[in-house]
Amino acid sequence: MGIKTIWDGKDLPPVGCHVLIDLSSVGMRPYEVAGYEVRRSVDEVKYPHWLYVVKIKVKSLDGKCTNERFLSEVFPLDWRED
């Protein structure tokens, strides 16, 4: 038994914590943060060359599915729509 990290919605969620992501077919589902990917913006004509994109890598709690999301698409477990 370890101590579970609970993300408060600020900064980046720590690797290993559980978050909610919105899947269009089934709604909000819990996933575990597996890591991050940092890369340059795809459209360097529209955006400056120094702009980087951070994607949050997540995996399903059973480990069968993986996904990548922007920070704006990841929510704390206690998130409720107003």
PDB file of N, CA and C in Angstrom:
ATOM      1  N   MET A   1       0.836  -1.171   0.000  1.00  0.00           N
ATOM      2  CA  MET A   1       0.000   0.000   0.000  1.00  0.00           C
ATOM      3  C   MET A   1       0.886   1.241   0.000  1.00  0.00           C
ATOM      4  N   GLY A   2       0.668   2.105  -0.947  1.00  0.00           N
ATOM      5  CA  GLY A   2       1.421   3.338  -1.007  1.00  0.00           C
ATOM      6  C   GLY A   2       0.511   4.530  -0.799  1.00  0.00           C
ATOM      7  N   ILE A   3       1.102   5.689  -0.835  1.00  0.00           N
ATOM      8  CA  ILE A   3       0.322   6.912  -0.705  1.00  0.00           C
ATOM      9  C   ILE A   3      -0.061   7.358  -2.102  1.00  0.00           C
ATOM     10  N   LYS A   4      -1.340   7.599  -2.324  1.00  0.00           N
ATOM     11  CA  LYS A   4      -1.845   8.014  -3.633  1.00  0.00           C
ATOM     12  C   LYS A   4      -1.767   9.534  -3.737  1.00  0.00           C
ATOM     13  N   THR A   5      -1.192  10.031  -4.817  1.00  0.00           N
ATOM     14  CA  THR A   5      -1.121  11.465  -5.062  1.00  0.00           C
ATOM     15  C   THR A   5      -2.423  11.926  -5.700  1.00  0.00           C
ATOM     16  N   ILE A   6      -3.018  12.959  -5.134  1.00  0.00           N
ATOM     17  CA  ILE A   6      -4.258  13.511  -5.682  1.00  0.00           C
ATOM     18  C   ILE A   6      -3.928  14.848  -6.319  1.00  0.00           C
ATOM     19  N   TRP A   7      -4.248  14.980  -7.579  1.00  0.00           N
ATOM     20  CA  TRP A   7      -3.951  16.194  -8.337  1.00  0.00           C
ATOM     21  C   TRP A   7      -5.002  17.248  -8.040  1.00  0.00           C
ATOM     22  N   ASP A   8      -4.567  18.484  -7.782  1.00  0.00           N
ATOM     23  CA  ASP A   8      -5.491  19.564  -7.445  1.00  0.00           C
ATOM     24  C   ASP A   8      -5.931  20.389  -8.654  1.00  0.00           C
ATOM     25  N   GLY A   9      -5.481  20.032  -9.856  1.00  0.00           N
ATOM     26  CA  GLY A   9      -5.882  20.760 -11.059  1.00  0.00           C
ATOM     27  C   GLY A   9      -4.926  21.881 -11.429  1.00  0.00           C
ATOM     28  N   LYS A  10      -3.883  22.098 -10.643  1.00  0.00           N
ATOM     29  CA  LYS A  10      -2.903  23.142 -10.934  1.00  0.00           C
ATOM     30  C   LYS A  10      -1.637  22.492 -11.478  1.00  0.00           C
ATOM     31  N   ASP A  11      -0.913  23.222 -12.299  1.00  0.00           N
ATOM     32  CA  ASP A  11       0.328  22.722 -12.894  1.00  0.00           C
ATOM     33  C   ASP A  11       0.067  21.420 -13.661  1.00  0.00           C
ATOM     34  N   LEU A  12       1.077  20.579 -13.799  1.00  0.00           N
ATOM     35  CA  LEU A  12       0.907  19.294 -14.482  1.00  0.00           C
ATOM     36  C   LEU A  12       0.554  18.215 -13.465  1.00  0.00           C
ATOM     37  N   PRO A  13      -0.324  17.295 -13.821  1.00  0.00           N
ATOM     38  CA  PRO A  13      -0.625  16.205 -12.896  1.00  0.00           C
ATOM     39  C   PRO A  13       0.588  15.277 -12.764  1.00  0.00           C
ATOM     40  N   PRO A  14       0.917  14.828 -11.550  1.00  0.00           N
ATOM     41  CA  PRO A  14       2.078  13.958 -11.370  1.00  0.00           C
ATOM     42  C   PRO A  14       1.886  12.596 -12.033  1.00  0.00           C
ATOM     43  N   VAL A  15       2.976  12.028 -12.509  1.00  0.00           N
ATOM     44  CA  VAL A  15       2.927  10.683 -13.093  1.00  0.00           C
ATOM     45  C   VAL A  15       2.448   9.714 -12.014  1.00  0.00           C
ATOM     46  N   GLY A  16       1.502   8.860 -12.381  1.00  0.00           N
ATOM     47  CA  GLY A  16       0.959   7.877 -11.452  1.00  0.00           C
ATOM     48  C   GLY A  16      -0.356   8.273 -10.814  1.00  0.00           C
ATOM     49  N   CYS A  17      -0.719   9.562 -10.882  1.00  0.00           N
ATOM     50  CA  CYS A  17      -1.987   9.955 -10.268  1.00  0.00           C
ATOM     51  C   CYS A  17      -3.140   9.670 -11.231  1.00  0.00           C
ATOM     52  N   HIS A  18      -4.340   9.593 -10.693  1.00  0.00           N
ATOM     53  CA  HIS A  18      -5.528   9.337 -11.501  1.00  0.00           C
ATOM     54  C   HIS A  18      -6.196  10.656 -11.848  1.00  0.00           C
ATOM     55  N   VAL A  19      -6.649  10.763 -13.095  1.00  0.00           N
ATOM     56  CA  VAL A  19      -7.322  11.958 -13.597  1.00  0.00           C
ATOM     57  C   VAL A  19      -8.553  11.521 -14.386  1.00  0.00           C
ATOM     58  N   LEU A  20      -9.406  12.481 -14.697  1.00  0.00           N
ATOM     59  CA  LEU A  20     -10.548  12.218 -15.574  1.00  0.00           C
ATOM     60  C   LEU A  20     -10.250  12.791 -16.950  1.00  0.00           C
ATOM     61  N   ILE A  21     -10.597  12.042 -17.993  1.00  0.00           N
ATOM     62  CA  ILE A  21     -10.567  12.585 -19.352  1.00  0.00           C
ATOM     63  C   ILE A  21     -11.937  12.359 -19.966  1.00  0.00           C
ATOM     64  N   ASP A  22     -12.311  13.248 -20.874  1.00  0.00           N
ATOM     65  CA  ASP A  22     -13.623  13.172 -21.514  1.00  0.00           C
ATOM     66  C   ASP A  22     -13.496  12.437 -22.837  1.00  0.00           C
ATOM     67  N   LEU A  23     -14.083  11.251 -22.912  1.00  0.00           N
ATOM     68  CA  LEU A  23     -14.113  10.477 -24.154  1.00  0.00           C
ATOM     69  C   LEU A  23     -15.468  10.699 -24.786  1.00  0.00           C
ATOM     70  N   SER A  24     -15.498  11.171 -26.012  1.00  0.00           N
ATOM     71  CA  SER A  24     -16.757  11.558 -26.642  1.00  0.00           C
ATOM     72  C   SER A  24     -17.776  10.427 -26.684  1.00  0.00           C
ATOM     73  N   SER A  25     -17.325   9.197 -26.788  1.00  0.00           N
ATOM     74  CA  SER A  25     -18.276   8.080 -26.900  1.00  0.00           C
ATOM     75  C   SER A  25     -18.866   7.634 -25.569  1.00  0.00           C
ATOM     76  N   VAL A  26     -18.135   7.845 -24.463  1.00  0.00           N
ATOM     77  CA  VAL A  26     -18.605   7.326 -23.166  1.00  0.00           C
ATOM     78  C   VAL A  26     -18.573   8.351 -22.035  1.00  0.00           C
ATOM     79  N   GLY A  27     -18.139   9.558 -22.270  1.00  0.00           N
ATOM     80  CA  GLY A  27     -18.098  10.580 -21.226  1.00  0.00           C
ATOM     81  C   GLY A  27     -16.814  10.562 -20.422  1.00  0.00           C
ATOM     82  N   MET A  28     -16.901  11.083 -19.205  1.00  0.00           N
ATOM     83  CA  MET A  28     -15.728  11.206 -18.333  1.00  0.00           C
ATOM     84  C   MET A  28     -15.322   9.835 -17.788  1.00  0.00           C
ATOM     85  N   ARG A  29     -14.032   9.514 -17.913  1.00  0.00           N
ATOM     86  CA  ARG A  29     -13.508   8.233 -17.440  1.00  0.00           C
ATOM     87  C   ARG A  29     -12.190   8.452 -16.707  1.00  0.00           C
ATOM     88  N   PRO A  30     -11.941   7.684 -15.639  1.00  0.00           N
ATOM     89  CA  PRO A  30     -10.662   7.819 -14.934  1.00  0.00           C
ATOM     90  C   PRO A  30      -9.531   7.129 -15.702  1.00  0.00           C
ATOM     91  N   TYR A  31      -8.404   7.790 -15.759  1.00  0.00           N
ATOM     92  CA  TYR A  31      -7.188   7.273 -16.380  1.00  0.00           C
ATOM     93  C   TYR A  31      -6.026   7.583 -15.455  1.00  0.00           C
ATOM     94  N   GLU A  32      -4.911   6.919 -15.657  1.00  0.00           N
ATOM     95  CA  GLU A  32      -3.704   7.159 -14.870  1.00  0.00           C
ATOM     96  C   GLU A  32      -2.685   7.889 -15.738  1.00  0.00           C
ATOM     97  N   VAL A  33      -2.042   8.900 -15.181  1.00  0.00           N
ATOM     98  CA  VAL A  33      -1.015   9.648 -15.916  1.00  0.00           C
ATOM     99  C   VAL A  33       0.220   8.763 -16.049  1.00  0.00           C
ATOM    100  N   ALA A  34       0.650   8.548 -17.310  1.00  0.00           N
ATOM    101  CA  ALA A  34       1.783   7.670 -17.585  1.00  0.00           C
ATOM    102  C   ALA A  34       3.052   8.443 -17.949  1.00  0.00           C
ATOM    103  N   GLY A  35       2.917   9.712 -18.313  1.00  0.00           N
ATOM    104  CA  GLY A  35       4.087  10.496 -18.686  1.00  0.00           C
ATOM    105  C   GLY A  35       3.687  11.715 -19.501  1.00  0.00           C
ATOM    106  N   TYR A  36       4.680  12.310 -20.148  1.00  0.00           N
ATOM    107  CA  TYR A  36       4.471  13.529 -20.927  1.00  0.00           C
ATOM    108  C   TYR A  36       5.229  13.436 -22.241  1.00  0.00           C
ATOM    109  N   GLU A  37       4.770  14.204 -23.202  1.00  0.00           N
ATOM    110  CA  GLU A  37       5.513  14.349 -24.454  1.00  0.00           C
ATOM    111  C   GLU A  37       5.596  15.833 -24.761  1.00  0.00           C
ATOM    112  N   VAL A  38       6.798  16.316 -24.987  1.00  0.00           N
ATOM    113  CA  VAL A  38       7.022  17.722 -25.321  1.00  0.00           C
ATOM    114  C   VAL A  38       7.564  17.772 -26.734  1.00  0.00           C
ATOM    115  N   ARG A  39       6.936  18.562 -27.583  1.00  0.00           N
ATOM    116  CA  ARG A  39       7.408  18.694 -28.963  1.00  0.00           C
ATOM    117  C   ARG A  39       7.100  20.093 -29.487  1.00  0.00           C
ATOM    118  N   ARG A  40       7.773  20.436 -30.562  1.00  0.00           N
ATOM    119  CA  ARG A  40       7.530  21.742 -31.187  1.00  0.00           C
ATOM    120  C   ARG A  40       6.141  21.772 -31.804  1.00  0.00           C
ATOM    121  N   SER A  41       5.626  22.980 -31.948  1.00  0.00           N
ATOM    122  CA  SER A  41       4.332  23.161 -32.586  1.00  0.00           C
ATOM    123  C   SER A  41       4.392  22.618 -34.011  1.00  0.00           C
ATOM    124  N   VAL A  42       3.324  22.009 -34.460  1.00  0.00           N
ATOM    125  CA  VAL A  42       3.297  21.404 -35.789  1.00  0.00           C
ATOM    126  C   VAL A  42       3.268  22.467 -36.885  1.00  0.00           C
ATOM    127  N   ASP A  43       2.584  23.561 -36.642  1.00  0.00           N
ATOM    128  CA  ASP A  43       2.404  24.597 -37.649  1.00  0.00           C
ATOM    129  C   ASP A  43       3.319  25.787 -37.334  1.00  0.00           C
ATOM    130  N   GLU A  44       4.588  25.713 -37.779  1.00  0.00           N
ATOM    131  CA  GLU A  44       5.545  26.779 -37.471  1.00  0.00           C
ATOM    132  C   GLU A  44       5.299  28.039 -38.296  1.00  0.00           C
ATOM    133  N   VAL A  45       4.461  27.980 -39.318  1.00  0.00           N
ATOM    134  CA  VAL A  45       4.121  29.181 -40.079  1.00  0.00           C
ATOM    135  C   VAL A  45       3.161  30.034 -39.251  1.00  0.00           C
ATOM    136  N   LYS A  46       2.201  29.392 -38.626  1.00  0.00           N
ATOM    137  CA  LYS A  46       1.193  30.101 -37.837  1.00  0.00           C
ATOM    138  C   LYS A  46       1.696  30.460 -36.435  1.00  0.00           C
ATOM    139  N   TYR A  47       2.514  29.569 -35.830  1.00  0.00           N
ATOM    140  CA  TYR A  47       3.012  29.763 -34.469  1.00  0.00           C
ATOM    141  C   TYR A  47       4.518  29.961 -34.486  1.00  0.00           C
ATOM    142  N   PRO A  48       5.072  30.679 -33.513  1.00  0.00           N
ATOM    143  CA  PRO A  48       6.525  30.903 -33.480  1.00  0.00           C
ATOM    144  C   PRO A  48       7.307  29.604 -33.287  1.00  0.00           C
ATOM    145  N   HIS A  49       8.541  29.589 -33.773  1.00  0.00           N
ATOM    146  CA  HIS A  49       9.375  28.378 -33.705  1.00  0.00           C
ATOM    147  C   HIS A  49       9.708  27.970 -32.276  1.00  0.00           C
ATOM    148  N   TRP A  50       9.617  28.893 -31.320  1.00  0.00           N
ATOM    149  CA  TRP A  50       9.949  28.576 -29.932  1.00  0.00           C
ATOM    150  C   TRP A  50       8.766  28.016 -29.145  1.00  0.00           C
ATOM    151  N   LEU A  51       7.593  27.919 -29.762  1.00  0.00           N
ATOM    152  CA  LEU A  51       6.408  27.413 -29.069  1.00  0.00           C
ATOM    153  C   LEU A  51       6.433  25.884 -29.028  1.00  0.00           C
ATOM    154  N   TYR A  52       6.293  25.326 -27.845  1.00  0.00           N
ATOM    155  CA  TYR A  52       6.274  23.875 -27.663  1.00  0.00           C
ATOM    156  C   TYR A  52       4.905  23.430 -27.161  1.00  0.00           C
ATOM    157  N   VAL A  53       4.555  22.199 -27.467  1.00  0.00           N
ATOM    158  CA  VAL A  53       3.292  21.606 -27.058  1.00  0.00           C
ATOM    159  C   VAL A  53       3.588  20.494 -26.048  1.00  0.00           C
ATOM    160  N   VAL A  54       2.843  20.482 -24.942  1.00  0.00           N
ATOM    161  CA  VAL A  54       2.993  19.427 -23.935  1.00  0.00           C
ATOM    162  C   VAL A  54       1.737  18.567 -23.968  1.00  0.00           C
ATOM    163  N   LYS A  55       1.904  17.282 -24.234  1.00  0.00           N
ATOM    164  CA  LYS A  55       0.796  16.321 -24.211  1.00  0.00           C
ATOM    165  C   LYS A  55       0.964  15.457 -22.966  1.00  0.00           C
ATOM    166  N   ILE A  56      -0.152  15.153 -22.317  1.00  0.00           N
ATOM    167  CA  ILE A  56      -0.141  14.275 -21.155  1.00  0.00           C
ATOM    168  C   ILE A  56      -0.511  12.882 -21.627  1.00  0.00           C
ATOM    169  N   LYS A  57       0.382  11.924 -21.400  1.00  0.00           N
ATOM    170  CA  LYS A  57       0.118  10.533 -21.774  1.00  0.00           C
ATOM    171  C   LYS A  57      -0.633   9.866 -20.636  1.00  0.00           C
ATOM    172  N   VAL A  58      -1.745   9.219 -20.957  1.00  0.00           N
ATOM    173  CA  VAL A  58      -2.547   8.530 -19.944  1.00  0.00           C
ATOM    174  C   VAL A  58      -2.812   7.103 -20.380  1.00  0.00           C
ATOM    175  N   LYS A  59      -3.091   6.251 -19.394  1.00  0.00           N
ATOM    176  CA  LYS A  59      -3.471   4.873 -19.695  1.00  0.00           C
ATOM    177  C   LYS A  59      -4.675   4.523 -18.844  1.00  0.00           C
ATOM    178  N   SER A  60      -5.506   3.616 -19.361  1.00  0.00           N
ATOM    179  CA  SER A  60      -6.698   3.205 -18.621  1.00  0.00           C
ATOM    180  C   SER A  60      -6.273   2.478 -17.353  1.00  0.00           C
ATOM    181  N   LEU A  61      -7.162   2.416 -16.385  1.00  0.00           N
ATOM    182  CA  LEU A  61      -6.820   1.805 -15.104  1.00  0.00           C
ATOM    183  C   LEU A  61      -6.518   0.322 -15.229  1.00  0.00           C
ATOM    184  N   ASP A  62      -7.078  -0.331 -16.261  1.00  0.00           N
ATOM    185  CA  ASP A  62      -6.752  -1.749 -16.479  1.00  0.00           C
ATOM    186  C   ASP A  62      -5.505  -1.916 -17.345  1.00  0.00           C
ATOM    187  N   GLY A  63      -4.949  -0.806 -17.851  1.00  0.00           N
ATOM    188  CA  GLY A  63      -3.716  -0.838 -18.627  1.00  0.00           C
ATOM    189  C   GLY A  63      -3.881  -1.229 -20.081  1.00  0.00           C
ATOM    190  N   LYS A  64      -5.119  -1.406 -20.553  1.00  0.00           N
ATOM    191  CA  LYS A  64      -5.346  -1.867 -21.922  1.00  0.00           C
ATOM    192  C   LYS A  64      -5.354  -0.737 -22.946  1.00  0.00           C
ATOM    193  N   CYS A  65      -5.736   0.462 -22.542  1.00  0.00           N
ATOM    194  CA  CYS A  65      -5.865   1.576 -23.487  1.00  0.00           C
ATOM    195  C   CYS A  65      -4.925   2.709 -23.103  1.00  0.00           C
ATOM    196  N   THR A  66      -4.340   3.348 -24.107  1.00  0.00           N
ATOM    197  CA  THR A  66      -3.516   4.526 -23.880  1.00  0.00           C
ATOM    198  C   THR A  66      -4.084   5.680 -24.685  1.00  0.00           C
ATOM    199  N   ASN A  67      -3.723   6.892 -24.300  1.00  0.00           N
ATOM    200  CA  ASN A  67      -4.243   8.075 -24.964  1.00  0.00           C
ATOM    201  C   ASN A  67      -3.295   9.226 -24.666  1.00  0.00           C
ATOM    202  N   GLU A  68      -3.440  10.324 -25.388  1.00  0.00           N
ATOM    203  CA  GLU A  68      -2.704  11.559 -25.135  1.00  0.00           C
ATOM    204  C   GLU A  68      -3.697  12.692 -25.104  1.00  0.00           C
ATOM    205  N   ARG A  69      -3.510  13.615 -24.165  1.00  0.00           N
ATOM    206  CA  ARG A  69      -4.423  14.746 -24.023  1.00  0.00           C
ATOM    207  C   ARG A  69      -3.646  16.012 -23.710  1.00  0.00           C
ATOM    208  N   PHE A  70      -4.223  17.166 -24.109  1.00  0.00           N
ATOM    209  CA  PHE A  70      -3.699  18.454 -23.675  1.00  0.00           C
ATOM    210  C   PHE A  70      -4.116  18.672 -22.226  1.00  0.00           C
ATOM    211  N   LEU A  71      -3.441  19.563 -21.513  1.00  0.00           N
ATOM    212  CA  LEU A  71      -3.759  19.835 -20.121  1.00  0.00           C
ATOM    213  C   LEU A  71      -5.206  20.310 -19.962  1.00  0.00           C
ATOM    214  N   SER A  72      -5.712  21.055 -20.935  1.00  0.00           N
ATOM    215  CA  SER A  72      -7.094  21.555 -20.845  1.00  0.00           C
ATOM    216  C   SER A  72      -8.135  20.443 -20.985  1.00  0.00           C
ATOM    217  N   GLU A  73      -7.708  19.240 -21.365  1.00  0.00           N
ATOM    218  CA  GLU A  73      -8.628  18.115 -21.547  1.00  0.00           C
ATOM    219  C   GLU A  73      -8.516  17.077 -20.424  1.00  0.00           C
ATOM    220  N   VAL A  74      -7.770  17.427 -19.363  1.00  0.00           N
ATOM    221  CA  VAL A  74      -7.551  16.523 -18.228  1.00  0.00           C
ATOM    222  C   VAL A  74      -8.101  17.207 -16.980  1.00  0.00           C
ATOM    223  N   PHE A  75      -8.859  16.467 -16.182  1.00  0.00           N
ATOM    224  CA  PHE A  75      -9.546  17.044 -15.032  1.00  0.00           C
ATOM    225  C   PHE A  75      -9.230  16.262 -13.757  1.00  0.00           C
ATOM    226  N   PRO A  76      -9.233  16.946 -12.582  1.00  0.00           N
ATOM    227  CA  PRO A  76      -9.066  16.236 -11.312  1.00  0.00           C
ATOM    228  C   PRO A  76     -10.230  15.273 -11.073  1.00  0.00           C
ATOM    229  N   LEU A  77     -10.033  14.270 -10.243  1.00  0.00           N
ATOM    230  CA  LEU A  77     -11.077  13.282  -9.977  1.00  0.00           C
ATOM    231  C   LEU A  77     -12.328  13.875  -9.358  1.00  0.00           C
ATOM    232  N   ASP A  78     -12.185  14.954  -8.604  1.00  0.00           N
ATOM    233  CA  ASP A  78     -13.365  15.565  -7.962  1.00  0.00           C
ATOM    234  C   ASP A  78     -13.995  16.671  -8.802  1.00  0.00           C
ATOM    235  N   TRP A  79     -13.642  16.745 -10.082  1.00  0.00           N
ATOM    236  CA  TRP A  79     -14.146  17.798 -10.970  1.00  0.00           C
ATOM    237  C   TRP A  79     -15.639  17.633 -11.208  1.00  0.00           C
ATOM    238  N   ARG A  80     -16.367  18.733 -11.136  1.00  0.00           N
ATOM    239  CA  ARG A  80     -17.792  18.765 -11.429  1.00  0.00           C
ATOM    240  C   ARG A  80     -18.094  19.939 -12.337  1.00  0.00           C
ATOM    241  N   GLU A  81     -18.882  19.712 -13.362  1.00  0.00           N
ATOM    242  CA  GLU A  81     -19.262  20.783 -14.272  1.00  0.00           C
ATOM    243  C   GLU A  81     -20.248  21.702 -13.568  1.00  0.00           C
ATOM    244  N   ASP A  82     -19.998  23.010 -13.666  1.00  0.00           N
ATOM    245  CA  ASP A  82     -20.898  23.988 -13.000  1.00  0.00           C
ATOM    246  C   ASP A  82     -22.209  24.118 -13.734  1.00  0.00           C
TER     247      ASP A  82
END
